[in-house]
Short mmCIF file of C-alpha atoms in Angstrom, two decimals:
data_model
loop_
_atom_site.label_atom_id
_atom_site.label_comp_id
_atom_site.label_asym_id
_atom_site.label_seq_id
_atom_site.Cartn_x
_atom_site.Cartn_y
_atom_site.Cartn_z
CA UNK A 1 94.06 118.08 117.22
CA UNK A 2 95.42 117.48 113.92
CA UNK A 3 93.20 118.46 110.36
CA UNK A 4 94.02 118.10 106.75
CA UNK A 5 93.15 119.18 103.25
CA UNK A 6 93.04 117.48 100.19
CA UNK A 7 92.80 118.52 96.67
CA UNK A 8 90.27 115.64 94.76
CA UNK A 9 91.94 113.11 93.36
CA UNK A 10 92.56 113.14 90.06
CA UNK A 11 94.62 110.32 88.80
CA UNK A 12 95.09 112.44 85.26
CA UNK A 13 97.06 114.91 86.95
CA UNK A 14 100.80 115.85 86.67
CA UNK A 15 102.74 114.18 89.89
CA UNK A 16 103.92 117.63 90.84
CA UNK A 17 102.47 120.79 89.88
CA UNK A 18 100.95 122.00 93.14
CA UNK A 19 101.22 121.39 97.53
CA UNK A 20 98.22 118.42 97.41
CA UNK A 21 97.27 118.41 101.00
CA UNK A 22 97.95 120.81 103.92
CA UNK A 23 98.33 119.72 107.57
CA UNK A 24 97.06 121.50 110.61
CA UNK A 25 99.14 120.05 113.21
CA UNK A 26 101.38 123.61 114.48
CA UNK A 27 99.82 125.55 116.76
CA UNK A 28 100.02 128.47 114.52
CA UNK A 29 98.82 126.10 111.66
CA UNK A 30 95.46 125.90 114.00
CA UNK A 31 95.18 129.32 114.57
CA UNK A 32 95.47 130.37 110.80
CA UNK A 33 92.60 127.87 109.89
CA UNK A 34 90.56 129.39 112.48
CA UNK A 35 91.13 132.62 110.57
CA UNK A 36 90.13 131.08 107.58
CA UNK A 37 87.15 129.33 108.61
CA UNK A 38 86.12 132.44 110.30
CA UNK A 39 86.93 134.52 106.82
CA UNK A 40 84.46 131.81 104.87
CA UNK A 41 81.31 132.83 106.99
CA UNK A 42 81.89 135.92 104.81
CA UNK A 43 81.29 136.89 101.71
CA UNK A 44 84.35 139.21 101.78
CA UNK A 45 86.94 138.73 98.90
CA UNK A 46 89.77 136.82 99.58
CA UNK A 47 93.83 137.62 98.86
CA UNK A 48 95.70 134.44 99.61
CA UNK A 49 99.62 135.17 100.00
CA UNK A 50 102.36 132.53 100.29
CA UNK A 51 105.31 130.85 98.35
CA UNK A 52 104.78 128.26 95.76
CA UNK A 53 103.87 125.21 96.93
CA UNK A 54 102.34 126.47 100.24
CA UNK A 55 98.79 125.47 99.56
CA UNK A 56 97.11 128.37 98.49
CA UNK A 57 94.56 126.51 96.18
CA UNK A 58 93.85 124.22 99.28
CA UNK A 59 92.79 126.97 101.52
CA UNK A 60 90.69 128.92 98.85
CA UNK A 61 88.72 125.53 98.02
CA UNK A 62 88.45 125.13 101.95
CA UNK A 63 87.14 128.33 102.21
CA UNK A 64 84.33 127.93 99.20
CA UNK A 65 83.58 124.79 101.09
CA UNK A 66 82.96 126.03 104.07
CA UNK A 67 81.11 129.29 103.03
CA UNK A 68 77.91 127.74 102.05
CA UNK A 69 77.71 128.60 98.16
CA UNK A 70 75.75 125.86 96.49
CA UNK A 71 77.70 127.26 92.81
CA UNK A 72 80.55 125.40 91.55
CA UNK A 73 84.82 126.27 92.38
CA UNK A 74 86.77 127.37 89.41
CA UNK A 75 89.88 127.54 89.85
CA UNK A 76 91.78 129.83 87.00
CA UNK A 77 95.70 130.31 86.69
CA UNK A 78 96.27 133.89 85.45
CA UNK A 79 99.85 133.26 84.27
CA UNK A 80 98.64 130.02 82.09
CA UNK A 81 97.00 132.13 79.43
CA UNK A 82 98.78 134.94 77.11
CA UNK A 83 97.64 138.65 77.15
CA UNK A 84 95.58 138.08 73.93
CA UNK A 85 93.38 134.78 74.97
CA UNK A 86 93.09 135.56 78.77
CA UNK A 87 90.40 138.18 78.39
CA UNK A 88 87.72 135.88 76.58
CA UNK A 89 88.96 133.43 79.08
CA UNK A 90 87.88 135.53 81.92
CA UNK A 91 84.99 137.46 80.74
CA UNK A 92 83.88 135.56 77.85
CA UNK A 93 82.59 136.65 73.88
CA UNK A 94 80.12 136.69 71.72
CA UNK A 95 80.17 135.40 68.19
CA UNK A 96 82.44 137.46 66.04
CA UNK A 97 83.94 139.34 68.51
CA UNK A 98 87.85 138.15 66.93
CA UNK A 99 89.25 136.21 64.71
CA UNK A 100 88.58 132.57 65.31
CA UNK A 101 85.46 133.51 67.61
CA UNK A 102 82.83 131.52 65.74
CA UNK A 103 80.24 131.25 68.46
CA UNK A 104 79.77 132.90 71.62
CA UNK A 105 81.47 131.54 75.18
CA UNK A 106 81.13 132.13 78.38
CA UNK A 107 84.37 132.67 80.58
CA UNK A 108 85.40 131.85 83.93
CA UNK A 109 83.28 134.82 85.72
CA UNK A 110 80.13 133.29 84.23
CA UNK A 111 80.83 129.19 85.30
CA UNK A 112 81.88 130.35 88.73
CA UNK A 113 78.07 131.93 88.97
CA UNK A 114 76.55 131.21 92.66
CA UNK A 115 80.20 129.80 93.53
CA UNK A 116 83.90 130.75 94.23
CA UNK A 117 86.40 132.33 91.07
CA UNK A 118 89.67 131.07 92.45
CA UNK A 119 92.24 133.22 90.18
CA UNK A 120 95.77 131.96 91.02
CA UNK A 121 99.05 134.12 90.10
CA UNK A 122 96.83 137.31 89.93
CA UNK A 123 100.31 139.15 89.97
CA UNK A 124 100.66 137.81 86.78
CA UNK A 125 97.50 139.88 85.20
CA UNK A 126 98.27 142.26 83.13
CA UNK A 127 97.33 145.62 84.00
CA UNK A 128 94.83 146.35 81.13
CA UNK A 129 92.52 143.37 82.54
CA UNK A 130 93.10 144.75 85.89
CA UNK A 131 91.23 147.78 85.12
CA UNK A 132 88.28 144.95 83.84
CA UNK A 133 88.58 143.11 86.81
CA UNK A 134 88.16 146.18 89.23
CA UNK A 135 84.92 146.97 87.65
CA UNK A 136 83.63 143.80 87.47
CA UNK A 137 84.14 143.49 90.95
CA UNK A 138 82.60 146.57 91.82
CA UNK A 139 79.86 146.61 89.37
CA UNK A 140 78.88 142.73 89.94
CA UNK A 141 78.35 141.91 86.29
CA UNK A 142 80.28 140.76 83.19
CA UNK A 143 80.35 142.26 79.52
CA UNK A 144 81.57 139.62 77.19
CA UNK A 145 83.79 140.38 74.24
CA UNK A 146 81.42 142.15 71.72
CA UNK A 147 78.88 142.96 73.67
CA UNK A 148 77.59 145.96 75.22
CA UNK A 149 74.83 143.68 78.15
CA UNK A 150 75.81 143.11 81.58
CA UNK A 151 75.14 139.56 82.73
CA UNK A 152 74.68 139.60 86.76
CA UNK A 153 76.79 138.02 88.86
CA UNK A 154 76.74 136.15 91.88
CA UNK A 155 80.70 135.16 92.33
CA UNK A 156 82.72 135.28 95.45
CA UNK A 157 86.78 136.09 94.15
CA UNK A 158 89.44 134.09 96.21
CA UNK A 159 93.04 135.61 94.78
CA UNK A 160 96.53 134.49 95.47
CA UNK A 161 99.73 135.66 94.35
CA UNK A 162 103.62 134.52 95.35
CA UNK A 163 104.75 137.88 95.13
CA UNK A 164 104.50 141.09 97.33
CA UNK A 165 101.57 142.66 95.86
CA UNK A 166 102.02 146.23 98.21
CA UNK A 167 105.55 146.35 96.51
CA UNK A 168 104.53 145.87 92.74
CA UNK A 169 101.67 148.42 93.45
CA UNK A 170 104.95 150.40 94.06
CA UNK A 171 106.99 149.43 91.30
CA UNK A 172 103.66 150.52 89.05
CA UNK A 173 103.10 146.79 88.30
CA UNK A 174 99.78 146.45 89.99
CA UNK A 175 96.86 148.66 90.22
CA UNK A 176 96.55 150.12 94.31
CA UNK A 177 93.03 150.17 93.51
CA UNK A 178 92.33 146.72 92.53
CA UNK A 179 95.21 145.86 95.40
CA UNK A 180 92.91 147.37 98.26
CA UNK A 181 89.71 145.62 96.67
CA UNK A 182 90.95 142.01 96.84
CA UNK A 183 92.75 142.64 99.84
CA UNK A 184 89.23 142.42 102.08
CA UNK A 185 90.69 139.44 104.22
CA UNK A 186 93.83 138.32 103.64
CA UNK A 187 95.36 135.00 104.43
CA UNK A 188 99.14 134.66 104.63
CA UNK A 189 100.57 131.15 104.41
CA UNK A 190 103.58 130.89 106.02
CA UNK A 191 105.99 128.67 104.38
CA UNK A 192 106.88 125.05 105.93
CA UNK A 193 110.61 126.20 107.40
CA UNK A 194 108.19 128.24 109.64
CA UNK A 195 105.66 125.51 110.92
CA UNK A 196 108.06 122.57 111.61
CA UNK A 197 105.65 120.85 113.78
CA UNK A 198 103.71 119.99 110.25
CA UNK A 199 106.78 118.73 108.55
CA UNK A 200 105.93 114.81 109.84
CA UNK A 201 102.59 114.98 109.97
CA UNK A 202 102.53 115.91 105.89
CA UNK A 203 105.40 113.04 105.83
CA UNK A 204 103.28 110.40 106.88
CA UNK A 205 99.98 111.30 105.22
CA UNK A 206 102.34 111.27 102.17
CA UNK A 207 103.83 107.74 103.21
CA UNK A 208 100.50 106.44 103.65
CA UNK A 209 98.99 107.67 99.93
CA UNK A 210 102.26 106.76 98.37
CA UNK A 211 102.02 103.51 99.60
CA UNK A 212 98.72 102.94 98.47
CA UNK A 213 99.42 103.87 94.86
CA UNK A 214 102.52 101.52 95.25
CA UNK A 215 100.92 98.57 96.71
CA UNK A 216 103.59 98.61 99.26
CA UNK A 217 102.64 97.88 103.32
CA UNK A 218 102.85 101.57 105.02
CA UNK A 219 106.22 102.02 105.83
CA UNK A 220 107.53 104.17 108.73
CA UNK A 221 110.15 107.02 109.16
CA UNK A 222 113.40 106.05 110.87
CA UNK A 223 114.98 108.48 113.79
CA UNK A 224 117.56 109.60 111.05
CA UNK A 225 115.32 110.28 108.32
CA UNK A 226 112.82 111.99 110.46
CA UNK A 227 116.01 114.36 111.61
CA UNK A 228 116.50 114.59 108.38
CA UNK A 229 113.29 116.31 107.01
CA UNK A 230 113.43 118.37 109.84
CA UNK A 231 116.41 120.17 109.50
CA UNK A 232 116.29 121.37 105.76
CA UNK A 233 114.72 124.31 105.06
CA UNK A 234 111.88 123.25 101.86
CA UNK A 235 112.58 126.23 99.94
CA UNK A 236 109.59 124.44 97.22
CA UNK A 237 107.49 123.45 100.67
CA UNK A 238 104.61 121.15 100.85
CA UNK A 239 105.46 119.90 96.86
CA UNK A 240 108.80 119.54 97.17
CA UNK A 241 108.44 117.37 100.30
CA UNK A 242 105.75 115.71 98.37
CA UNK A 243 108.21 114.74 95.64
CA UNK A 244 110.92 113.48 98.27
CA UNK A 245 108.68 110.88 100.23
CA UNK A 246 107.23 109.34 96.59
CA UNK A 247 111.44 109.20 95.63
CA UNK A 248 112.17 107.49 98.80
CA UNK A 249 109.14 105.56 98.89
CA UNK A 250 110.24 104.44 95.28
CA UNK A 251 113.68 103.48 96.56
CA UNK A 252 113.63 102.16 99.49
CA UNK A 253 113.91 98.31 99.94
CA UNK A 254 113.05 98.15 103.72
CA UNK A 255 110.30 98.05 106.21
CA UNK A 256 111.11 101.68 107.23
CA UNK A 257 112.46 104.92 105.16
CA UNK A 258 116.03 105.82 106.11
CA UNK A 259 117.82 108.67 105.63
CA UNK A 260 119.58 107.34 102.88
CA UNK A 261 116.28 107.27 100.86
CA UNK A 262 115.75 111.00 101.80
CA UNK A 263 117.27 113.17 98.66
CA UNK A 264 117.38 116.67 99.28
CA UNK A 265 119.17 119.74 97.40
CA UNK A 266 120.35 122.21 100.15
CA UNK A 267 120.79 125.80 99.34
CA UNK A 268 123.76 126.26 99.60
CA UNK A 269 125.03 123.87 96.75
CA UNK A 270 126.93 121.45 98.88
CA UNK A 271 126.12 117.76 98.86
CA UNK A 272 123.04 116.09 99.30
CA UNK A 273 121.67 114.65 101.94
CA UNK A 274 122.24 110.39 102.14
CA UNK A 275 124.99 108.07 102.85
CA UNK A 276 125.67 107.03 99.45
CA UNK A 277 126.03 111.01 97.91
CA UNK A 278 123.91 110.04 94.82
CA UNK A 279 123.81 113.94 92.62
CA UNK A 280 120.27 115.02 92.38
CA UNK A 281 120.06 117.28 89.37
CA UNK A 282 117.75 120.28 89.40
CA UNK A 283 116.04 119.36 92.82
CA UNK A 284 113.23 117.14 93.43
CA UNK A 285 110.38 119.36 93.67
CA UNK A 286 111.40 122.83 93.75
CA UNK A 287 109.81 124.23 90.29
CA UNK A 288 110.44 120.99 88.35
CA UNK A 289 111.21 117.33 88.66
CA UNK A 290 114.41 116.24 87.84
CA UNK A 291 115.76 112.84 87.09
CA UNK A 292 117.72 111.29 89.90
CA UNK A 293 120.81 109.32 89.36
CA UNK A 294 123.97 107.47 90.50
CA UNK A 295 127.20 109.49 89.17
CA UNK A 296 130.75 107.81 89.39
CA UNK A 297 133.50 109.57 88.47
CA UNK A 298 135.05 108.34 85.48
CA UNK A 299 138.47 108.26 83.73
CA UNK A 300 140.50 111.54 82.18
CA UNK A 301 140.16 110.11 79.12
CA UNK A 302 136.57 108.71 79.62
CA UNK A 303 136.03 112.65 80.39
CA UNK A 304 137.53 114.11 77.19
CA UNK A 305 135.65 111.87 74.92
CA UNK A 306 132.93 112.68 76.15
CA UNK A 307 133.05 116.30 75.93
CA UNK A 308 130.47 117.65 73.24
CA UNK A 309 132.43 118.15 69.99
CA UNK A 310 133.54 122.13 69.87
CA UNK A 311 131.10 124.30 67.85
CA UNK A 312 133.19 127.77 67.68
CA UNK A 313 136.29 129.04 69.46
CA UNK A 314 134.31 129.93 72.32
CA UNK A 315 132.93 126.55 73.42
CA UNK A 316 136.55 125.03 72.54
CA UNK A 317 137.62 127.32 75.27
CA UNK A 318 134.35 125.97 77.63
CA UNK A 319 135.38 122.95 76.62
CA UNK A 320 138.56 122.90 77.99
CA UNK A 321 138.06 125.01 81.37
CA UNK A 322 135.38 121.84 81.72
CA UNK A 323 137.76 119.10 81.06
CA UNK A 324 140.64 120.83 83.07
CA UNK A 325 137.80 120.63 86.17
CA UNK A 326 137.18 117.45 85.62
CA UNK A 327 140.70 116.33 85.51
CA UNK A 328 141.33 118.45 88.95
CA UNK A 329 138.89 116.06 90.44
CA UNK A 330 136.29 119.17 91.23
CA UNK A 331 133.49 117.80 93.69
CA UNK A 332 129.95 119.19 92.60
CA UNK A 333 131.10 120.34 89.53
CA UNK A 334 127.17 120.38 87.71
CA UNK A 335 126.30 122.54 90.88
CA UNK A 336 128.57 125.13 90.73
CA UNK A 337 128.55 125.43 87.04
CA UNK A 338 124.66 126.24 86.86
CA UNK A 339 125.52 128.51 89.64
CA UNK A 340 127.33 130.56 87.77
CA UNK A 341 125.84 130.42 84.41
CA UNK A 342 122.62 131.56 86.20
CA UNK A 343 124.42 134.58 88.20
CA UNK A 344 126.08 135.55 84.72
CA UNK A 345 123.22 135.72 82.62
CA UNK A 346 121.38 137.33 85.15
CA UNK A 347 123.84 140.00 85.14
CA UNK A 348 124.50 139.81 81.93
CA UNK A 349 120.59 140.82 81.48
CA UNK A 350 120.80 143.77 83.65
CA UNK A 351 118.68 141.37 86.43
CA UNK A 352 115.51 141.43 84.32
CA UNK A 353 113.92 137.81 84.55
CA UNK A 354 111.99 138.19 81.10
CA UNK A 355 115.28 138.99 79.17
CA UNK A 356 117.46 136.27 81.64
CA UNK A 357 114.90 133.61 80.53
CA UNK A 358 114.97 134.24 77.04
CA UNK A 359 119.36 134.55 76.62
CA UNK A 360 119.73 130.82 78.92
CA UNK A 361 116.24 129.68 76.42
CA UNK A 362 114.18 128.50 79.83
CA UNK A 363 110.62 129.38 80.70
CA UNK A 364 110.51 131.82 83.60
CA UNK A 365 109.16 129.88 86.03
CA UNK A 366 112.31 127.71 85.67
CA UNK A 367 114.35 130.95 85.91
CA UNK A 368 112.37 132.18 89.10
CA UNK A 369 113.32 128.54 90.95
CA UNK A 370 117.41 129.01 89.69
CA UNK A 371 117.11 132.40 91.17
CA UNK A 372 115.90 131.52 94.16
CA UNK A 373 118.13 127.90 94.82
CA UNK A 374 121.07 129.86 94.08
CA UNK A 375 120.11 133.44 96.46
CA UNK A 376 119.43 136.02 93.91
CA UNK A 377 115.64 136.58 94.80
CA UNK A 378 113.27 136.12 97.44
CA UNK A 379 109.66 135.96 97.36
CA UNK A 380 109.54 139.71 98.14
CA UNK A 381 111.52 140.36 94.89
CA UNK A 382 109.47 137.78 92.96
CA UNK A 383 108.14 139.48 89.45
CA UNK A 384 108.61 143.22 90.67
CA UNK A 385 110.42 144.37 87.30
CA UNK A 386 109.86 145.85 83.69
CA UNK A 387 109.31 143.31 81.15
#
């Protein structure tokens, strides 16, 4: 017995921002849908747990679907709004109520009425609008911005978070209270590493919707490449394999996909996978999509002149230390250089993501994915700190 999930398709979309579909092929795969159907009888609020890319947004939109609610599914992304715009977002205002607020609007709570609030990243809320939240939950009714009137609700909440929730309640990041509320049912999502037995069936149903959008005949996985996908360890999951069968659909010229179409970044920095070594910068999939491209190694002089032009005395030093690397012959040299620059600025800001972010002048999302690629956080460390 094999089942999938789908998010709609929506040809608008960005290419890789989320796991698309979810396969039910392990037997543990099986039994956690079971769970999940079971949960969606309910009317019990949900806490979906797992690492980006797991297919947390498919499981809360199966369980609205299965749960009988005729109302619509919103799904909301708390970390996609600042502090300042994501209460009217949520709760909504009336006319007046700030600056800019020339007529009233409702938020999220009200156009998920008689359906499912899905509210992704909930780790990221901050904990004023926690304290909103728990009420509203407990209470069953919304009070816009500038207003003192309840409007009734009729919302089921579906949560999910990437981060160790118990731990942050802990750390003083996250209210117990609200923890224990959401926490009704929840659903862990174990990453793909742990369910290899879905690894090729996702493979395929990406091979066969790839192909489609191509206009290429389906094309199969050879013995190699199938070896391939099943010995890395997907550290961006269901997306990042996403992103790897639409590269090697892309460049592959034969009937079949061979493991020299299969591009992966492992974690420990060393080459990736494919006969002809091609350098995959950043990592197809795991946070963002990089460019992939063939590198030959050019001539010392080739090398020098194309050094950028020195800017102080510290970057003629950089410079150099780069150019005498390059004339050692160094193998993986744009590897191990954003290796370190990440574990120096990371020490260099005491380990505090918010202030890491800002020195290397990345978003930090990006920063989270460096982190993790290069073994200075797991998911259980994910966002636990003072900003």
């Amino acid at each position: 017995m094999e089942r999938v999930l789908t998010l709609p398709e929506s040809p608008a979309a960005p290419l890789s921002i989320r796991a698309k579909a979810l396969v039910f092929h392990d037997p543990g795969s099986l039994d956690l849908l079971q769970d999940v159907e079971r949960i969606a009888k309910s009317e019990a609020t949900v806490l979906v747990i797992g690492e980006t890319g797991t297919g947390k947004e498919l499981i809360a939109r199966h369980i609205h679907a299965e749960s009988g609610r005729t109302g619509p599914f919103v799904p909301v992304n708390c970390g996609a709004f600042s502090e300042t715009l994501i209460d009217a977002e949520l709760f909504g205002h009336e006319a007046g109520a700030f600056t800019g607020a020339s007529h009233a609007r409702a938020g999220w709570f009200e156009a998920a009425n008689g359906g499912t609030l899905f509210l992704d990243e909930i780790g990221d809320l901050p904990l004023s609008l926690q304290v909103k939240l728990l009420r509203v939950l407990q209470e069953r009714q919304v009070v816009r911005l500038g207003s003192r009137r309840g409007i009734p609700l009729d919302v089921r909440l579906i949560a999910a978070t990437n981060i160790d929730l118990a731990r942050a309640v802990e750390a003083q990041h996250f209210r117990a209270d609200l923890f224990y509320r959401l926490s009704v049912a929840t659903v862990r999502l174990p990453p793909l590493r742990d369910r290899p037995a879905d690894i090729l069936p996702l493979a395929r149903h990406f091979i066969a919707t790839y192909c489609v959008r191509l206009g290429r005949p389906l094309l199969s996985l050879t013995p190699q490449a199938q070896q391939a996908l099943l010995s890395y360890s997907w550290p961006g999951n269901i997306r990042e394999l996403e992103n790897v069968i639409h590269y090697a659909l892309i460049v592959s010229g034969d009937d079949c996909i061979t493991e020299r179409d299969i591009k992966l970044i492992p974690l420990s920095g060393g080459a990736p996978t494919g006969q002809d070594q091609k350098l995959v910068v950043g990592g197809l999939g795991a946070g963002s999509l990089r460019d992939a491209a063939n590198v030959s190694a050019p001539s010392s002089e080739t090398q020098a002149a194309s050094l950028p032009p020195p800017a102080a005395d510290e970057w003629t030093a950089l410079a150099e230390a780069f150019s005498q690397l390059l004339r050692k012959g160094e193998t993986d040299l744009f590897s191990r250089i954003e290796e370190t620059l990440i574990h120096t600025a990371f020490a260099h800001a005491g380990e505090n993501q918010v202030k890491s972010a800002k020195v290397l002048g990345i978003t930090r999302n990006m920063l989270r994915t460096q982190l993790k690629r290069h073994g200075l956080l797991t998911t259980g460390d994910d966002q636990i700190e003072p900003v």
